[in-house]
Amino acid sequence: MQEQQYILKNATSFEPKHIFECGQCFRWDEEQDGSYTGIVKNNVINVKKVDSSIIFLSYGADKLEQLAIDYFDLNRNYEEIKSTLSKIDIYLENSIKYGSGIRILNQDLWETIISFIISANNNIPRIKGIINRISQKYGNKIEWKGKKYYTFPTVENLAKASVEDLRALGLGFRDVRVYETTHKVLNKEVDLNKMHEEKDTQKVRDTLLTLSGVGPKVADCILLFSTLKRFDVFPIDVWVRRVMNELYIKNEDETKVNKKEIEKLAKEKYGDLEGLAQQYLFYWKRDTA
């Protein structure tokens, strides 16, 4: 374990607040100085923007520069993507201006699966609390600058938890779902490595849907926000349904807007970048509501 620093100079399309508060992650917290601290694999990382530079500080086992490049998707040209999407219509152009610093993280697939099962019918403070308690109980402790942090548990370690153990951590009705999915992955009934190898997004989605607690929206979030990194999905929650209805569909009763109708519209308008379009629209609508 060692402390490291990596500075990304002249950073474009990188705003910590946009990245960490757009709903894609649950293990990052804002510090008093405006920086954010989170746990990535076996590393604690602090991210701070100073002028046009991003300063990464870490304490952990992995080489920080490569970890930052991989996790924050730094080799992808987001300026080009935003330029392409902004030409679609004024609505998307405005939402991109509002959340111009969003980047889609490459989060660990296993952690993303469990995190988004926990996210079902839940709010962000409670989701973060549950994930922190699971990590404290079944992850590994890292002490840095007088604070204690905990890595997300491996499949093997989380499998030590009974349904009752999970219930005691506040999972509610999700306890059985997390337990069943953990053991399905442990027993290789679902192989996470094969998901990465499969090129067909729909086939990967179908596999995810076999996991307990994974419905269409959770599956799409896993596909978009994990190392699977599929931009050709369009997670639909109440905010996305609302913004798509207000901008395009214009049904007087938004609750009657069919998800298939939204998916079809998103595919037609945004193509294979629909996942990124969804994030800009979601962040803009939820943050300005």
Coordinates of C-alpha atoms in Angstrom, one line a residue:
M1 CA 0.0 0.0 0.0
Q2 CA 1.4 3.4 -0.9
E3 CA 0.3 7.0 -1.3
Q4 CA 0.4 8.4 -4.8
Q5 CA -0.5 11.5 -6.8
Y6 CA -1.5 11.9 -10.4
I7 CA -2.3 15.2 -12.1
L8 CA -4.4 15.4 -15.2
K9 CA -3.7 18.8 -16.8
N10 CA -5.9 20.7 -19.2
A11 CA -8.8 18.3 -18.4
T12 CA -11.9 18.5 -20.5
S13 CA -15.3 17.0 -19.8
F14 CA -14.4 16.3 -16.2
E15 CA -16.4 17.9 -13.4
P16 CA -16.3 15.9 -10.1
K17 CA -19.7 17.1 -9.0
H18 CA -21.3 16.0 -12.3
I19 CA -19.6 12.6 -12.3
F20 CA -20.2 11.7 -8.7
E21 CA -23.7 13.1 -8.3
C22 CA -25.4 12.0 -11.5
G23 CA -26.7 8.8 -10.0
Q24 CA -24.2 6.3 -11.3
C25 CA -22.2 5.6 -8.2
F26 CA -22.7 5.3 -4.4
R27 CA -19.2 5.2 -2.8
W28 CA -18.0 8.7 -3.3
D29 CA -18.5 11.5 -0.7
E30 CA -17.9 15.2 -1.0
E31 CA -15.3 16.7 1.4
Q32 CA -15.3 20.2 3.0
D33 CA -12.9 21.4 0.4
G34 CA -15.1 20.4 -2.5
S35 CA -13.1 17.3 -3.4
Y36 CA -14.5 13.8 -3.5
T37 CA -13.2 10.7 -1.8
G38 CA -14.2 7.2 -2.8
I39 CA -13.1 3.5 -2.8
V40 CA -12.1 1.9 -6.1
K41 CA -11.0 -1.8 -5.8
N42 CA -8.4 -1.8 -3.1
N43 CA -7.7 1.9 -3.2
V44 CA -8.9 5.0 -1.5
I45 CA -8.9 7.9 -4.0
N46 CA -9.4 11.6 -3.5
V47 CA -10.3 13.7 -6.6
K48 CA -10.1 17.5 -6.7
K49 CA -10.4 20.0 -9.5
V50 CA -8.1 23.0 -9.4
D51 CA -8.5 25.4 -12.3
S52 CA -8.2 23.1 -15.4
S53 CA -6.3 20.3 -13.6
I54 CA -7.7 17.2 -11.9
I55 CA -5.6 16.2 -8.9
F56 CA -5.9 12.5 -7.9
L57 CA -4.5 11.3 -4.6
S58 CA -4.6 7.7 -3.6
Y59 CA -3.7 5.2 -1.0
G60 CA -3.7 1.6 -2.1
A61 CA -2.0 -1.2 -4.0
D62 CA -2.7 -0.2 -7.7
K63 CA -0.7 2.2 -9.8
L64 CA -2.8 5.4 -9.6
E65 CA -2.3 6.8 -13.1
Q66 CA -3.5 3.6 -14.9
L67 CA -6.3 3.2 -12.3
A68 CA -7.6 6.7 -13.0
I69 CA -7.4 6.3 -16.8
D70 CA -9.4 3.1 -16.6
Y71 CA -11.9 4.0 -14.0
F72 CA -12.7 7.5 -15.3
D73 CA -12.7 6.4 -18.9
L74 CA -10.0 9.0 -19.7
N75 CA -9.1 7.6 -23.1
R76 CA -12.6 8.2 -24.5
N77 CA -13.2 11.5 -26.3
Y78 CA -16.2 13.0 -24.5
E79 CA -15.8 16.3 -26.4
E80 CA -16.5 14.5 -29.7
I81 CA -19.4 12.6 -28.1
K82 CA -21.0 15.8 -26.8
S83 CA -20.5 17.5 -30.1
T84 CA -22.3 14.6 -31.9
L85 CA -25.2 14.5 -29.4
S86 CA -25.6 18.3 -29.2
K87 CA -26.6 18.3 -32.9
I88 CA -29.6 16.1 -32.3
D89 CA -31.8 18.8 -30.8
I90 CA -31.9 21.9 -28.6
Y91 CA -33.1 19.9 -25.5
L92 CA -30.1 17.6 -25.6
E93 CA -27.8 20.5 -26.3
N94 CA -29.0 22.3 -23.2
S95 CA -28.8 19.2 -21.0
I96 CA -25.2 18.6 -22.2
K97 CA -24.2 22.2 -21.3
Y98 CA -25.7 21.7 -17.8
G99 CA -23.9 18.4 -17.2
S100 CA -20.9 19.0 -19.4
G101 CA -18.4 17.4 -17.0
I102 CA -20.2 14.0 -16.8
R103 CA -18.1 10.9 -17.5
I104 CA -19.4 7.4 -17.3
L105 CA -17.3 5.4 -14.8
N106 CA -15.9 1.9 -15.4
Q107 CA -17.1 0.4 -12.1
D108 CA -16.3 -3.1 -11.0
L109 CA -19.1 -5.4 -12.5
W110 CA -19.7 -7.4 -9.3
E111 CA -19.9 -4.3 -7.1
T112 CA -22.2 -2.6 -9.7
I113 CA -24.6 -5.6 -9.7
I114 CA -25.1 -5.7 -6.0
S115 CA -25.2 -1.9 -5.7
F116 CA -28.0 -1.5 -8.2
I117 CA -30.0 -4.4 -6.7
I118 CA -29.8 -2.4 -3.5
S119 CA -30.9 0.7 -5.3
A120 CA -34.3 -0.6 -6.3
N121 CA -37.1 1.5 -4.8
N122 CA -34.5 3.3 -2.6
N123 CA -33.0 6.7 -2.1
I124 CA -29.3 7.6 -2.5
P125 CA -28.4 8.3 1.2
R126 CA -30.0 4.9 2.2
I127 CA -28.3 3.1 -0.7
K128 CA -24.9 4.5 0.4
G129 CA -25.5 3.6 4.0
I130 CA -26.4 0.0 3.2
I131 CA -23.3 -0.4 0.9
N132 CA -21.1 1.1 3.5
R133 CA -22.4 -1.3 6.2
I134 CA -21.9 -4.3 3.9
S135 CA -18.4 -3.2 3.1
Q136 CA -17.6 -2.6 6.8
K137 CA -18.8 -6.1 7.7
Y138 CA -17.4 -8.1 4.7
G139 CA -14.8 -6.0 3.0
N140 CA -11.2 -5.1 4.0
K141 CA -10.3 -2.1 6.1
I142 CA -8.0 0.6 4.8
E143 CA -6.8 3.4 7.1
W144 CA -5.7 6.6 5.5
K145 CA -5.2 10.1 7.1
G146 CA -6.9 9.1 10.3
K147 CA -10.0 7.7 8.6
K148 CA -11.2 4.1 8.1
Y149 CA -12.4 3.0 4.7
Y150 CA -13.7 -0.4 3.5
T151 CA -13.3 -2.2 0.2
F152 CA -16.4 -3.7 -1.4
P153 CA -16.6 -7.4 -0.4
T154 CA -15.6 -10.1 -2.9
V155 CA -18.2 -12.7 -4.0
E156 CA -16.7 -15.2 -1.6
N157 CA -16.8 -12.9 1.4
L158 CA -20.3 -11.7 0.8
A159 CA -21.4 -15.3 0.4
K160 CA -20.6 -15.7 4.1
A161 CA -23.6 -13.6 4.9
S162 CA -27.0 -15.3 5.6
V163 CA -30.3 -13.7 4.6
E164 CA -30.7 -12.8 8.3
D165 CA -27.2 -11.2 8.4
L166 CA -28.1 -9.0 5.4
R167 CA -31.5 -8.1 6.9
A168 CA -29.6 -6.9 10.0
L169 CA -27.7 -4.5 7.8
G170 CA -30.9 -2.8 6.7
L171 CA -31.4 -4.3 3.2
G172 CA -35.1 -4.8 3.7
F173 CA -36.8 -6.9 1.0
R174 CA -33.5 -6.8 -1.0
D175 CA -31.8 -9.2 1.5
V176 CA -33.0 -12.4 -0.3
R177 CA -32.2 -10.9 -3.7
V178 CA -28.7 -10.1 -2.7
Y179 CA -28.2 -13.5 -1.1
E180 CA -29.5 -15.4 -4.1
T181 CA -27.6 -13.4 -6.7
T182 CA -24.4 -13.7 -4.6
H183 CA -24.7 -17.5 -4.6
K184 CA -25.6 -17.7 -8.3
V185 CA -22.4 -15.8 -9.1
L186 CA -20.4 -17.8 -6.6
N187 CA -21.6 -21.1 -8.1
K188 CA -20.8 -19.8 -11.7
E189 CA -24.4 -20.2 -12.7
V190 CA -23.8 -16.7 -14.1
D191 CA -20.2 -16.1 -15.2
L192 CA -19.1 -12.5 -15.0
N193 CA -16.1 -13.0 -17.2
K194 CA -18.3 -14.3 -20.0
M195 CA -20.5 -11.2 -19.8
H196 CA -17.4 -9.1 -20.6
E197 CA -16.6 -11.4 -23.6
E198 CA -20.1 -11.3 -25.1
K199 CA -20.4 -8.7 -27.8
D200 CA -24.2 -8.8 -28.1
T201 CA -25.7 -6.3 -25.5
Q202 CA -29.1 -8.0 -25.6
K203 CA -27.6 -11.3 -24.7
V204 CA -25.7 -9.8 -21.7
R205 CA -28.9 -8.1 -20.7
D206 CA -30.8 -11.4 -20.8
T207 CA -28.2 -13.0 -18.6
L208 CA -28.4 -10.1 -16.1
L209 CA -32.2 -10.5 -16.0
T210 CA -31.7 -14.0 -14.6
L211 CA -30.2 -12.6 -11.4
S212 CA -32.5 -12.1 -8.4
G213 CA -33.4 -8.5 -8.0
V214 CA -32.4 -7.5 -11.5
G215 CA -35.2 -6.0 -13.6
P216 CA -34.9 -4.1 -16.9
K217 CA -33.9 -0.8 -15.3
V218 CA -31.3 -2.3 -13.0
A219 CA -29.9 -4.4 -15.8
D220 CA -29.5 -1.3 -18.0
C221 CA -27.8 0.6 -15.2
I222 CA -25.4 -2.3 -14.7
L223 CA -24.7 -2.4 -18.5
L224 CA -24.0 1.3 -18.6
F225 CA -22.2 2.1 -15.4
S226 CA -19.9 -1.0 -15.0
T227 CA -16.9 -2.2 -16.9
L228 CA -19.4 -3.8 -19.4
K229 CA -19.6 -0.2 -20.7
R230 CA -22.6 -0.5 -23.1
F231 CA -23.8 2.9 -24.3
D232 CA -26.7 1.3 -26.4
V233 CA -29.0 1.0 -23.4
F234 CA -31.4 3.6 -21.9
P235 CA -32.2 3.1 -18.2
I236 CA -35.7 4.4 -17.4
D237 CA -36.7 5.7 -14.0
V238 CA -39.3 8.3 -12.9
W239 CA -37.0 11.2 -13.9
V240 CA -36.2 9.8 -17.3
R241 CA -39.8 9.1 -18.1
R242 CA -40.7 12.6 -17.0
V243 CA -38.1 14.3 -19.1
M244 CA -38.8 12.2 -22.2
N245 CA -42.6 12.9 -21.8
E246 CA -42.2 16.6 -21.3
L247 CA -39.8 17.1 -24.2
Y248 CA -41.1 14.7 -26.8
I249 CA -44.1 12.5 -26.0
K250 CA -46.3 15.1 -24.2
N251 CA -48.8 12.8 -22.6
E252 CA -51.0 14.6 -20.1
D253 CA -50.6 11.7 -17.7
E254 CA -46.8 10.8 -17.6
T255 CA -47.6 7.6 -15.6
K256 CA -49.3 6.2 -18.7
V257 CA -46.2 6.6 -20.9
N258 CA -45.1 3.2 -22.0
K259 CA -41.4 2.3 -21.4
K260 CA -41.3 0.5 -24.8
E261 CA -42.3 3.8 -26.4
I262 CA -39.5 5.7 -24.6
E263 CA -36.9 3.0 -25.5
K264 CA -38.0 3.1 -29.2
L265 CA -37.8 6.9 -29.2
A266 CA -34.4 6.9 -27.6
K267 CA -33.0 4.4 -30.0
E268 CA -34.3 6.4 -33.0
K269 CA -33.0 9.8 -31.7
Y270 CA -29.7 8.9 -30.0
G271 CA -28.6 5.6 -31.6
D272 CA -25.7 3.8 -30.0
L273 CA -25.0 6.8 -27.7
E274 CA -28.4 6.6 -26.0
G275 CA -26.9 5.7 -22.6
L276 CA -24.9 8.9 -22.6
A277 CA -27.9 11.0 -23.7
Q278 CA -29.8 9.4 -20.9
Q279 CA -27.3 10.6 -18.3
Y280 CA -27.2 14.2 -19.5
L281 CA -31.1 14.3 -19.6
F282 CA -31.4 12.6 -16.2
Y283 CA -28.9 14.9 -14.5
W284 CA -30.4 18.0 -15.9
K285 CA -34.0 17.1 -15.1
R286 CA -33.4 15.8 -11.6
D287 CA -31.0 18.6 -10.6
T288 CA -33.2 21.4 -11.9
A289 CA -36.5 20.0 -10.7

